[in-house]
XYZ file of C-alpha atoms in Angstrom:
759
model
C -26.076 -11.120 24.367
C -28.448 -10.651 21.565
C -30.480 -13.540 22.922
C -31.006 -11.916 26.147
C -31.857 -8.663 24.521
C -34.603 -10.418 22.570
C -35.760 -12.129 25.695
C -36.415 -8.764 27.481
C -37.533 -6.424 24.601
C -39.491 -9.148 22.494
C -37.444 -8.325 19.361
C -33.896 -8.522 18.169
C -31.614 -5.193 18.142
C -31.756 -5.112 14.368
C -35.720 -4.666 14.379
C -35.291 -1.693 16.769
C -32.491 -0.290 14.405
C -34.627 -0.635 11.265
C -37.916 0.522 12.850
C -39.460 3.731 13.946
C -41.325 4.422 17.228
C -45.057 5.400 17.376
C -48.074 5.547 19.791
C -51.306 4.013 18.700
C -53.645 4.831 21.476
C -55.340 7.420 19.471
C -58.186 9.358 21.152
C -57.655 7.543 24.510
C -54.265 9.170 24.734
C -55.816 12.258 26.496
C -57.821 10.066 28.899
C -54.778 8.242 29.827
C -52.789 11.493 30.352
C -55.358 12.800 32.718
C -55.837 9.750 34.548
C -51.973 9.470 35.185
C -51.856 13.031 36.365
C -54.771 12.515 38.865
C -53.089 9.322 40.210
C -49.750 11.182 40.531
C -51.355 14.055 42.555
C -53.289 11.501 44.782
C -49.913 9.979 45.431
C -48.075 13.105 46.186
C -50.821 14.236 48.642
C -50.924 10.962 50.291
C -47.166 10.835 51.004
C -47.261 14.405 52.141
C -49.754 13.477 55.028
C -47.493 10.601 56.075
C -46.052 10.925 59.687
C -44.105 8.685 62.033
C -40.407 7.431 61.258
C -40.590 8.672 57.595
C -37.971 11.267 56.838
C -38.506 14.012 53.886
C -35.891 11.836 51.899
C -38.016 8.713 52.278
C -41.068 10.510 51.296
C -39.318 11.896 48.192
C -38.055 8.243 47.333
C -41.313 6.696 47.806
C -43.201 9.337 45.705
C -40.440 8.844 43.010
C -41.037 5.164 42.840
C -44.745 5.585 42.576
C -44.625 8.173 39.869
C -42.048 6.075 37.912
C -44.517 3.209 38.063
C -47.254 5.425 36.994
C -45.319 6.791 34.128
C -44.264 3.233 32.983
C -47.969 2.112 33.179
C -49.071 5.279 31.061
C -46.316 4.380 28.698
C -47.974 0.990 28.150
C -51.393 2.350 27.953
C -50.324 4.688 25.064
C -49.577 1.479 23.227
C -45.975 2.108 21.803
C -45.424 0.522 18.493
C -42.422 -0.116 16.321
C -43.141 0.414 12.611
C -40.902 -1.731 10.371
C -40.588 -2.340 6.651
C -40.505 -6.085 5.795
C -40.240 -7.946 2.539
C -43.223 -9.371 1.012
C -42.941 -13.226 1.075
C -41.873 -14.703 -2.457
C -41.991 -11.437 -4.223
C -38.239 -10.368 -3.944
C -34.937 -11.471 -4.943
C -31.825 -12.268 -2.815
C -28.569 -12.580 -4.447
C -26.058 -14.941 -2.938
C -22.396 -14.094 -3.937
C -20.057 -16.926 -3.014
C -16.249 -16.458 -3.002
C -14.611 -18.907 -5.615
C -11.287 -17.489 -5.436
C -8.196 -19.710 -4.647
C -7.866 -18.355 -1.124
C -10.884 -20.496 -0.332
C -8.681 -23.510 -0.580
C -6.843 -22.273 2.603
C -7.371 -24.660 5.484
C -6.502 -22.918 8.863
C -6.803 -26.052 10.844
C -4.850 -28.217 8.239
C -7.982 -30.134 7.376
C -11.005 -28.158 6.397
C -10.676 -25.742 3.639
C -12.706 -22.554 3.585
C -14.487 -23.794 0.466
C -15.846 -26.683 2.620
C -17.217 -24.222 5.225
C -18.971 -22.362 2.443
C -20.487 -25.652 0.948
C -21.567 -26.656 4.516
C -23.328 -23.308 5.140
C -24.747 -22.739 1.588
C -24.190 -25.819 -0.466
C -27.652 -27.402 -0.024
C -30.341 -25.286 -1.411
C -32.821 -27.543 0.088
C -31.512 -27.187 3.766
C -30.054 -24.613 6.221
C -29.609 -20.954 5.570
C -30.437 -21.241 1.705
C -33.869 -23.225 2.359
C -34.873 -20.422 5.076
C -33.991 -17.702 2.542
C -35.999 -19.451 -0.129
C -39.058 -19.632 1.857
C -39.358 -15.844 1.461
C -37.054 -14.779 -1.393
C -36.420 -16.021 -4.867
C -32.303 -16.806 -4.858
C -29.850 -15.858 -7.483
C -26.396 -17.431 -7.347
C -23.317 -15.745 -8.237
C -19.552 -16.923 -8.412
C -17.052 -14.213 -6.864
C -13.686 -13.702 -8.730
C -12.472 -10.931 -10.893
C -16.302 -10.331 -11.376
C -19.703 -11.723 -10.440
C -20.591 -14.706 -12.780
C -24.188 -16.033 -12.607
C -24.241 -19.737 -11.826
C -27.181 -22.262 -11.489
C -26.218 -23.204 -7.897
C -23.444 -23.544 -5.440
C -22.380 -27.090 -6.894
C -20.765 -25.061 -9.597
C -17.970 -23.522 -7.318
C -14.264 -24.710 -8.019
C -12.220 -22.322 -5.828
C -10.104 -21.598 -8.879
C -10.397 -17.721 -9.456
C -7.025 -16.211 -9.470
C -8.213 -12.752 -8.392
C -10.884 -11.075 -6.371
C -12.349 -7.790 -7.310
C -15.195 -7.071 -4.671
C -15.994 -3.724 -6.136
C -16.579 -5.064 -9.649
C -18.501 -8.145 -7.991
C -21.001 -5.777 -6.345
C -21.263 -3.708 -9.501
C -21.837 -6.697 -11.571
C -24.556 -8.195 -9.347
C -26.355 -4.863 -8.979
C -26.334 -4.304 -12.824
C -27.460 -7.768 -13.471
C -30.454 -7.685 -11.201
C -31.367 -3.957 -11.813
C -34.804 -4.982 -13.400
C -35.856 -7.229 -10.391
C -37.244 -6.293 -6.900
C -33.771 -6.816 -5.295
C -34.145 -7.147 -1.328
C -30.306 -7.286 -0.887
C -26.976 -8.937 -1.522
C -25.216 -11.648 0.540
C -21.444 -11.586 0.157
C -19.927 -14.889 1.531
C -16.108 -14.318 1.418
C -12.980 -14.066 3.393
C -12.733 -10.424 2.272
C -9.521 -10.692 0.143
C -9.752 -7.971 -2.363
C -6.552 -7.639 -4.411
C -8.058 -5.379 -7.206
C -6.198 -2.143 -8.204
C -9.321 -0.035 -8.111
C -10.985 1.475 -5.110
C -14.095 -0.193 -3.409
C -15.650 3.278 -2.483
C -17.592 4.119 -5.821
C -19.184 0.690 -5.582
C -20.463 1.053 -2.131
C -21.712 4.589 -2.918
C -23.676 3.284 -5.799
C -25.271 0.481 -3.591
C -26.077 2.884 -0.797
C -27.619 5.457 -3.181
C -30.031 2.857 -4.503
C -30.648 1.556 -1.076
C -29.460 -2.005 -1.606
C -28.127 -3.502 1.553
C -25.075 -5.932 1.442
C -24.990 -8.685 4.108
C -21.438 -9.951 4.371
C -20.525 -13.437 5.861
C -16.889 -13.696 6.833
C -15.162 -16.994 6.142
C -11.871 -18.124 7.729
C -9.777 -16.848 10.714
C -8.783 -13.409 11.347
C -5.373 -14.441 12.457
C -3.369 -17.436 11.311
C -2.169 -19.349 14.233
C 1.373 -19.765 12.961
C 2.600 -18.430 9.564
C 5.351 -16.327 7.933
C 4.449 -14.356 4.864
C 6.523 -12.622 2.132
C 4.181 -9.676 2.261
C 5.981 -7.513 -0.279
C 9.178 -7.623 -2.552
C 10.651 -4.664 -4.184
C 13.437 -4.331 -6.582
C 14.645 -2.089 -9.450
C 12.817 -3.053 -12.592
C 15.936 -2.273 -14.749
C 19.597 -2.552 -14.095
C 22.877 -2.245 -16.009
C 24.757 -5.354 -16.920
C 27.179 -6.243 -14.160
C 25.251 -4.372 -11.438
C 24.196 -5.421 -8.053
C 20.514 -4.504 -7.226
C 18.907 -4.465 -3.707
C 16.075 -6.799 -3.146
C 13.909 -5.571 -0.382
C 11.408 -7.949 1.320
C 8.853 -7.038 3.867
C 8.429 -10.351 6.009
C 5.432 -10.649 8.290
C 5.022 -13.141 11.071
C 1.973 -14.505 12.983
C 2.227 -16.819 15.850
C 5.332 -18.089 17.446
C 7.946 -20.758 16.678
C 11.468 -20.493 15.416
C 13.545 -17.345 15.937
C 15.021 -17.052 12.605
C 14.445 -17.712 8.907
C 16.333 -17.651 5.491
C 15.494 -15.379 2.589
C 16.765 -16.521 -0.805
C 16.960 -15.017 -4.196
C 16.797 -17.778 -6.990
C 16.697 -17.829 -10.760
C 15.904 -21.143 -12.554
C 16.731 -23.183 -9.436
C 20.059 -21.495 -8.788
C 20.487 -19.636 -5.578
C 21.859 -16.198 -6.451
C 21.880 -14.855 -2.768
C 20.623 -15.646 0.680
C 20.554 -14.295 4.180
C 19.405 -15.569 7.521
C 17.527 -12.917 9.540
C 15.822 -12.833 12.840
C 12.053 -13.247 12.724
C 9.876 -10.312 14.236
C 7.275 -10.900 16.922
C 3.794 -12.125 16.657
C 1.852 -9.781 14.278
C 4.918 -7.822 13.387
C 6.729 -7.280 10.157
C 10.587 -6.703 9.426
C 12.416 -5.695 6.219
C 15.274 -7.649 4.842
C 17.523 -6.381 2.170
C 19.637 -8.538 0.101
C 22.055 -7.411 -2.670
C 22.015 -9.493 -5.863
C 24.524 -9.261 -8.604
C 23.358 -9.418 -12.218
C 25.958 -10.307 -14.767
C 23.720 -11.637 -17.644
C 21.722 -9.187 -19.944
C 18.052 -9.626 -20.666
C 14.779 -10.285 -18.665
C 15.798 -11.845 -15.418
C 12.933 -13.704 -13.434
C 14.040 -13.687 -9.946
C 12.128 -15.903 -7.335
C 12.205 -14.643 -3.695
C 11.593 -17.322 -1.440
C 11.118 -18.040 2.375
C 11.640 -21.831 2.748
C 8.771 -23.132 4.678
C 8.887 -23.451 8.492
C 7.466 -26.391 10.438
C 3.821 -25.932 11.198
C 3.029 -23.133 8.956
C -0.486 -22.510 8.143
C -0.037 -21.612 4.574
C 3.281 -21.934 2.714
C 1.980 -20.524 -0.837
C 2.563 -16.921 0.602
C 6.243 -17.635 0.967
C 7.257 -16.931 -2.619
C 7.147 -13.875 -4.825
C 8.711 -13.130 -8.393
C 10.158 -10.052 -9.654
C 11.244 -9.371 -13.195
C 14.359 -7.347 -13.811
C 15.439 -6.312 -17.284
C 19.348 -6.138 -17.346
C 20.593 -3.717 -20.061
C 23.792 -4.239 -21.823
C 25.751 -1.489 -23.510
C 27.488 1.687 -22.481
C 25.977 4.492 -20.396
C 27.496 8.184 -20.666
C 28.270 10.204 -17.498
C 29.223 13.790 -17.665
C 31.744 14.916 -14.960
C 32.203 18.673 -14.829
C 35.152 19.745 -12.529
C 35.824 23.423 -11.821
C 39.557 23.184 -10.887
C 42.520 20.597 -11.354
C 42.336 18.208 -8.626
C 43.071 14.471 -7.960
C 39.369 13.431 -7.759
C 39.020 14.235 -11.429
C 41.771 11.543 -12.698
C 40.984 8.997 -10.136
C 37.206 8.953 -10.666
C 37.668 8.490 -14.303
C 40.381 5.889 -13.891
C 38.116 3.855 -11.623
C 35.336 4.010 -14.222
C 37.678 2.965 -17.054
C 37.606 -0.503 -16.050
C 33.836 -0.656 -16.369
C 32.886 -1.633 -20.038
C 29.319 -0.361 -19.379
C 30.213 3.135 -17.942
C 31.959 5.895 -20.063
C 32.797 8.989 -18.129
C 33.132 12.097 -20.294
C 35.321 14.395 -18.448
C 35.137 18.383 -18.687
C 37.601 20.160 -16.409
C 38.040 23.878 -16.316
C 41.717 24.864 -16.533
C 41.400 28.523 -16.910
C 38.631 31.010 -17.731
C 36.722 29.783 -20.637
C 39.273 27.008 -21.133
C 38.361 23.413 -20.578
C 40.085 20.030 -20.899
C 37.773 17.576 -22.547
C 38.399 13.905 -22.043
C 36.249 10.814 -23.465
C 34.241 12.808 -25.855
C 32.728 11.053 -29.032
C 33.085 13.998 -31.386
C 35.734 16.609 -31.516
C 32.951 19.441 -31.164
C 31.319 17.900 -28.072
C 31.565 20.353 -25.270
C 33.796 22.623 -27.143
C 32.213 25.654 -25.446
C 32.298 24.088 -21.913
C 29.151 23.024 -20.008
C 26.210 22.241 -22.484
C 24.030 25.369 -23.371
C 21.041 23.505 -24.332
C 18.725 20.818 -22.895
C 19.186 18.691 -26.022
C 22.975 18.602 -25.465
C 22.785 17.930 -21.788
C 19.943 15.370 -21.906
C 22.099 13.079 -24.147
C 23.786 11.996 -20.864
C 22.411 9.540 -18.295
C 23.967 11.154 -15.217
C 25.958 14.122 -14.245
C 28.600 14.731 -11.549
C 29.371 18.264 -10.563
C 32.600 18.670 -8.643
C 34.183 21.650 -7.043
C 32.607 24.282 -9.338
C 30.837 27.416 -8.122
C 27.252 28.332 -9.060
C 28.586 31.560 -10.768
C 30.254 29.278 -13.391
C 26.772 28.679 -14.906
C 24.134 30.813 -16.246
C 20.708 30.879 -14.712
C 19.429 28.876 -17.740
C 22.118 26.166 -17.275
C 21.184 25.914 -13.585
C 17.490 25.437 -14.543
C 18.818 22.851 -17.176
C 20.448 20.700 -14.469
C 17.354 20.804 -12.314
C 15.242 19.617 -15.442
C 17.818 17.057 -16.086
C 16.841 15.370 -13.003
C 13.176 16.382 -12.346
C 12.022 16.169 -16.002
C 14.521 13.978 -17.845
C 14.824 11.457 -14.916
C 18.722 11.530 -14.939
C 20.890 11.089 -11.827
C 23.236 13.799 -10.375
C 26.067 13.536 -7.814
C 27.320 16.656 -6.061
C 30.943 16.192 -4.795
C 32.363 18.208 -1.965
C 35.041 21.008 -2.416
C 35.947 24.501 -1.767
C 33.608 25.737 -4.420
C 30.782 23.295 -3.970
C 27.528 23.633 -2.075
C 27.066 26.499 0.259
C 30.738 27.473 -0.284
C 30.086 27.439 -3.973
C 27.078 30.104 -3.611
C 24.392 27.545 -4.465
C 21.814 28.820 -1.934
C 18.728 30.495 -3.455
C 19.591 29.101 -6.831
C 17.533 26.525 -8.921
C 20.006 23.808 -7.701
C 19.431 24.229 -3.952
C 16.146 21.948 -3.942
C 18.311 19.171 -5.740
C 20.731 18.739 -2.597
C 19.605 15.980 -0.264
C 20.893 17.974 2.554
C 20.317 21.375 3.832
C 23.409 23.616 2.933
C 24.649 26.391 5.126
C 25.898 29.814 4.092
C 29.718 29.620 5.032
C 30.195 32.011 8.210
C 33.889 31.548 8.329
C 36.922 30.714 6.058
C 39.125 27.794 6.572
C 36.440 25.507 7.821
C 37.804 21.967 7.799
C 36.729 18.742 9.321
C 38.478 15.205 9.274
C 35.831 12.654 9.330
C 36.031 8.895 9.844
C 33.462 7.256 7.677
C 31.100 4.537 8.806
C 28.213 2.683 7.136
C 24.624 3.472 8.319
C 21.816 1.110 8.774
C 20.363 2.143 5.299
C 23.699 1.750 3.576
C 23.942 -1.945 4.655
C 23.104 -3.694 1.359
C 22.669 -0.589 -0.721
C 24.133 -1.057 -4.356
C 26.135 2.143 -3.844
C 28.012 1.157 -0.652
C 28.153 -2.685 -1.146
C 31.904 -3.693 -1.384
C 31.301 -7.260 -2.027
C 30.524 -8.295 1.385
C 27.426 -8.122 3.487
C 26.627 -7.769 7.176
C 29.246 -7.202 9.933
C 31.963 -7.875 7.341
C 30.714 -5.025 5.151
C 30.690 -2.546 8.161
C 34.369 -3.538 9.108
C 35.346 -2.788 5.632
C 34.170 0.705 5.767
C 35.470 1.231 9.360
C 38.911 0.376 8.070
C 38.997 3.067 5.399
C 41.158 6.047 6.070
C 39.486 9.329 7.213
C 38.480 12.047 4.729
C 38.181 15.701 4.974
C 35.302 18.049 4.247
C 35.347 21.880 3.728
C 31.548 22.236 3.321
C 29.140 23.223 6.156
C 25.921 21.319 5.797
C 22.857 20.844 7.997
C 20.510 17.854 8.450
C 19.306 15.826 5.646
C 16.186 16.941 3.994
C 12.911 15.077 4.775
C 12.799 11.906 2.523
C 16.539 11.893 2.154
C 18.578 8.617 2.898
C 22.030 8.817 4.430
C 24.150 5.805 3.473
C 27.645 6.945 4.895
C 27.932 9.135 7.873
C 31.249 10.787 9.185
C 32.230 11.219 12.710
C 34.665 14.159 13.336
C 37.930 12.852 14.617
C 38.193 15.802 16.890
C 34.896 14.969 18.615
C 32.806 17.549 17.257
C 29.760 15.334 16.036
C 28.553 13.462 13.093
C 27.510 14.512 9.738
C 26.279 12.925 6.422
C 28.954 11.986 4.042
C 26.845 10.102 1.344
C 23.205 10.896 1.115
C 20.461 10.805 -1.660
C 16.887 11.513 -2.363
C 14.336 11.337 -5.207
C 13.659 14.530 -7.215
C 10.933 14.511 -9.713
C 11.556 11.574 -12.088
C 15.265 11.330 -11.181
C 17.444 11.108 -8.162
C 20.164 13.348 -6.497
C 23.079 12.378 -4.267
C 25.756 14.346 -2.520
C 29.252 12.948 -1.534
C 30.517 15.630 0.802
C 34.038 14.687 1.159
C 36.709 16.627 -1.148
C 39.259 13.877 -1.113
C 37.748 10.380 -1.824
C 40.845 9.504 -3.838
C 42.536 8.900 -0.528
C 40.668 5.609 -0.313
C 43.121 4.709 -3.290
C 46.296 6.435 -2.435
C 46.433 6.723 1.334
C 49.429 5.047 2.917
C 47.218 2.635 5.005
C 45.551 1.260 1.870
C 47.138 -1.980 0.548
C 48.338 -1.767 -3.011
C 45.727 -3.391 -5.348
C 42.912 -2.741 -2.928
C 39.836 -2.932 -5.218
C 37.360 -0.930 -2.795
C 37.932 2.477 -4.308
C 37.302 1.251 -7.790
C 34.183 -0.864 -6.888
C 32.719 2.139 -5.006
C 32.940 4.411 -7.956
C 31.629 1.917 -10.362
C 28.714 1.073 -8.145
C 27.938 4.901 -7.768
C 28.028 5.362 -11.592
C 25.935 2.328 -12.110
C 23.411 3.325 -9.575
C 22.995 6.723 -11.060
C 22.356 5.472 -14.578
C 20.271 2.442 -13.713
C 16.746 3.837 -13.856
C 17.056 6.744 -16.171
C 14.232 6.664 -18.908
C 14.915 7.159 -22.687
C 12.543 9.375 -24.792
C 10.237 6.455 -25.289
C 9.739 4.228 -22.263
C 7.209 1.597 -21.523
C 5.886 0.015 -18.306
C 3.748 -2.963 -17.730
C 1.356 -2.184 -14.816
C 2.050 -5.677 -13.622
C 4.645 -7.986 -14.887
C 2.780 -11.264 -13.704
C -0.844 -12.138 -14.757
C -2.996 -15.269 -14.948
C -3.508 -16.776 -18.303
C -6.486 -14.951 -19.878
C -6.012 -11.809 -17.779
C -5.112 -8.504 -19.677
C -1.886 -6.967 -19.434
C -2.230 -3.229 -19.187
C 0.869 -1.245 -20.778
C 1.658 2.408 -20.654
C 4.199 4.313 -22.574
C 5.763 7.830 -22.187
C 6.854 9.655 -25.362
C 8.754 12.765 -24.995
C 10.711 15.217 -27.341
C 14.396 16.119 -27.355
C 13.753 18.353 -24.262
C 11.918 15.590 -22.584
C 8.582 17.330 -22.713
C 5.581 15.073 -23.276
C 4.352 14.611 -26.868
C 0.621 14.391 -27.253
C -1.200 13.006 -30.443
C 1.905 10.910 -31.686
C 1.319 7.767 -33.625
C 2.286 5.027 -30.961
C 2.248 1.325 -31.521
C 3.019 -1.566 -29.179
C 4.359 -4.604 -30.681
C 3.452 -7.644 -28.652
C 5.506 -10.862 -29.126
C 3.948 -13.896 -27.491
C 5.396 -17.222 -26.147
C 4.889 -18.771 -29.360
C 6.903 -16.020 -31.360
C 3.761 -14.528 -32.990
C 3.783 -10.772 -33.115
C 0.784 -8.490 -32.921
C 0.761 -4.642 -33.167
C -1.729 -2.839 -31.058
C -2.320 1.223 -31.383
C -1.770 2.959 -28.153
C -4.106 5.866 -27.186
C -3.120 9.076 -25.437
C -4.376 9.308 -21.923
C -5.690 12.833 -21.734
C -4.797 13.105 -18.038
C -1.008 13.310 -18.573
C 1.181 14.699 -21.317
C 3.119 12.061 -23.280
C 1.380 9.106 -21.694
C -0.326 6.459 -23.831
C -1.951 3.273 -22.917
C -3.081 -0.082 -24.287
C -3.924 -3.620 -23.190
C -3.838 -6.996 -24.502
C -4.841 -10.364 -23.397
C -2.338 -13.027 -22.407
C -4.233 -16.365 -23.207
C -1.341 -18.588 -23.109
C 1.129 -19.234 -20.337
C 4.698 -17.890 -20.891
C 6.596 -14.535 -21.417
C 5.303 -11.502 -23.527
C 7.769 -9.119 -24.881
C 6.434 -5.615 -25.613
C 8.158 -2.884 -27.464
C 6.798 0.626 -28.565
C 7.521 2.737 -31.608
C 6.598 6.318 -31.630
C 6.406 8.097 -35.111
C 6.996 6.797 -38.646
C 9.733 6.190 -40.803
C 13.499 7.244 -40.242
C 12.047 9.526 -37.388
C 10.538 6.588 -35.503
C 11.667 6.060 -31.925
C 11.707 2.697 -30.251
C 11.676 1.742 -26.564
C 13.672 -0.750 -24.614
C 11.541 -3.925 -24.294
C 9.290 -4.579 -21.314
C 8.121 -8.154 -20.357
C 5.065 -9.666 -18.594
C 4.709 -13.292 -17.677
C 1.332 -15.109 -17.806
C 1.404 -18.276 -15.413
C 0.510 -19.247 -11.777
C -0.055 -16.327 -9.886
C -0.547 -16.533 -6.056
C -1.823 -13.154 -5.058
C -4.897 -14.901 -3.391
C -2.548 -16.269 -0.735
C -1.140 -12.920 0.436
C -2.916 -11.120 3.161
C -5.306 -14.066 3.090
C -6.496 -13.995 6.575
C -10.250 -12.975 6.904
C -10.485 -9.190 6.532
C -13.254 -8.502 9.064
C -12.847 -4.667 8.969
C -13.418 -4.708 5.079
C -16.425 -6.914 5.345
C -17.919 -4.787 8.187
C -17.343 -1.629 6.082
C -19.226 -3.011 3.262
C -22.176 -3.911 5.326
C -22.178 -0.848 7.430
C -21.894 1.631 4.434
C -24.864 -0.142 2.623
C -27.092 -0.624 5.397
C -26.514 -4.549 5.889
C -24.939 -6.617 8.702
C -21.900 -8.662 9.180
C -21.853 -12.212 10.219
C -19.410 -15.198 10.685
C -19.916 -18.709 10.106
C -21.178 -19.130 13.617
C -23.748 -16.322 13.603
C -24.968 -16.751 9.970
C -28.119 -18.481 11.114
C -29.615 -15.093 12.012
C -29.439 -13.859 8.368
C -32.815 -15.240 7.018
C -34.532 -13.510 9.906
C -32.621 -10.331 9.637
C -32.823 -9.742 5.816
C -36.689 -9.785 6.059
C -36.422 -6.190 7.591
C -35.449 -4.526 4.312
C -36.608 -1.424 2.658
C -35.775 -2.532 -0.689
C -37.805 -4.508 -3.241
C -41.428 -5.133 -2.744
C -42.276 -4.260 0.971
C -45.135 -4.049 3.417
C -45.261 -2.276 6.705
C -45.692 -3.938 10.004
C -46.643 -2.577 13.373
C -45.088 -4.444 16.229
C -46.563 -3.820 19.757
C -44.066 -2.952 22.456
C -46.313 -2.336 25.279
C -46.312 -6.088 26.286
C -42.566 -6.340 26.350
C -41.275 -8.405 29.195
C -39.025 -5.632 30.365
C -42.073 -3.429 30.892
C -43.628 -5.919 33.196
C -40.422 -6.622 34.916
C -39.732 -2.851 35.520
C -43.358 -2.275 36.792
C -43.059 -5.127 39.016
C -39.745 -4.051 40.382
C -40.791 -0.365 41.070
C -43.836 -1.622 42.977
C -41.913 -4.143 45.110
C -39.235 -1.495 45.855
C -41.929 0.879 47.113
C -43.718 -1.883 49.156
C -40.505 -3.012 50.744
C -39.526 0.717 51.770
C -42.914 1.286 53.074
C -42.854 -1.868 55.175
C -39.468 -0.945 56.529
C -40.722 2.554 57.605
C -44.013 0.893 59.226
C -46.132 2.186 56.615
C -47.537 -1.107 55.476
């Protein structure tokens, strides 16, 4: 299409896009205008006197053709010109930025790697595109990876960079050549950009300086047949003996087999696996897989899709996640407002778990409480904690059938802060004094409920519900009873029905329902177990008032373990991700050797308010056992947040601990871990990102090319407004389209005249 345009209009579309129109007839312009007007008047008078078979419509059409021909002739006589800016030969610099990342080793056809395509197009400076560019420009060569590195020529490429940061690459090249007359940048890449930073500031800086980027896309936009493990998510921390949920997003291109298997391995041992149906071409599906973690310490889990026959790229079938499994005992405070079976059965279920200790507080009369499981004789002596420091010692909180009036307003705010600020977990149980029936509407706790609570409009409201597993509950750690798939659903379907006395509405936006209950009287369905995130923590609601029936109902076999398993998993889930006063996070737990590991820490006081200006030190232990202490600096943008970074030169695992304060008052964090080794980030989302490459070109004033159209690049880059340029005036009056239109108008007029007997 572009060739046809050039044939008709003499120049390529880019020239018209870059230039501006002008007329150069000068003083003769007035003469031309007068002459054309006279000729138009003569034509009008001539056709007005025409008689015979000519209708008024024919006269109008003939006059229109004549006037159009005269206008086109006048346009040509005015000498239209296109004024463009072009680079002065051999006075400007063009930078060639060649992708040298590992994604360039991908071969879509199974034979020719992308790096070979780059070498074919740009590998010989004495031939092809480089030679044609060198005829007018001085060339500078750069290797594209984490940044732009100057190289002597394309023969220095190795396709070994573990990361691509296109924003930094463009910034590095721009700064490196700031003192030279830079005509433009040529970025040759597949568009893979796996940096954490945004590309926008780099493009704005280039556009502000008028530096165009001409992008050349390498590789295919769509793999013909490929299954990719696009994302894997799992809890970074877990309590020993817990099950975590590994969630994998699997994307599929092409067609082939209908199913695949997802595996979770550690050290070559398969911990869990699941076969699932593959999505359609270009679609994705989420696969959830529960994994039991019985051994404490850092656990490197490998999530794998075994390669399918004919896959384009198999290096995107594996990802690793690091989970730190904690040993020890976590404290949960259970406050019940009245004597009931739930209190005893819940504590008994948790008693068999050596990692969970439930501290029980049951109100037996006004201002009288039964305390069970306390560490000290003075703990909870006055009932529910009255200070944040006392409450925040616990990891999780369970509130039973206890009305809002049993708390002071400050205690209600404390519970809200326990979840939102401290990051704890809270579970609300159903009962006659809970939720809306307990007067919690318009209190500081209303926002914590994952469901809308209704104000009770009648007394004696009761529903019997048969509980079933929702799609979100399949494989969730709280509702996993040792089996998966249809077997897990059958286990829940066989549970005896429960009752609820609480009127609730729909789940709040963002809430997830794990168990639903269908009214045995046919009056609809409602949530039974739901949760949502709230601030730094999470809040759940178990809306039945008699879950103990799952242990003591006549239909439950003696020794059935499901009740105990359910409560232990709920307690573990509530406490699994609760932060300490000093917590540490590695922004990425996997880096290539030589890349920096960025570590952030949060330091909080006893009320979990951020502490600024503390003396915070990170202690890094490398694979060899050597330890290094690094000071951490407060990030002024967030209270209590500190940051540092350290290089990971050697392959292996790095252990990081943080200490805040000095001497006996020093607080230490649980360790975090990062691993330096083989990183395959370049093989994920590795299809050519045409949209990104086009954006880079369009926002900077350049153009996008492919391997098939890159031959036009040397001609296009000449029309630059950057560097040392000159102005050229290109005549437009002699364009072939002008003569073709003029001839066509005259021929049409003659043909019509002849048909009407006027010729």
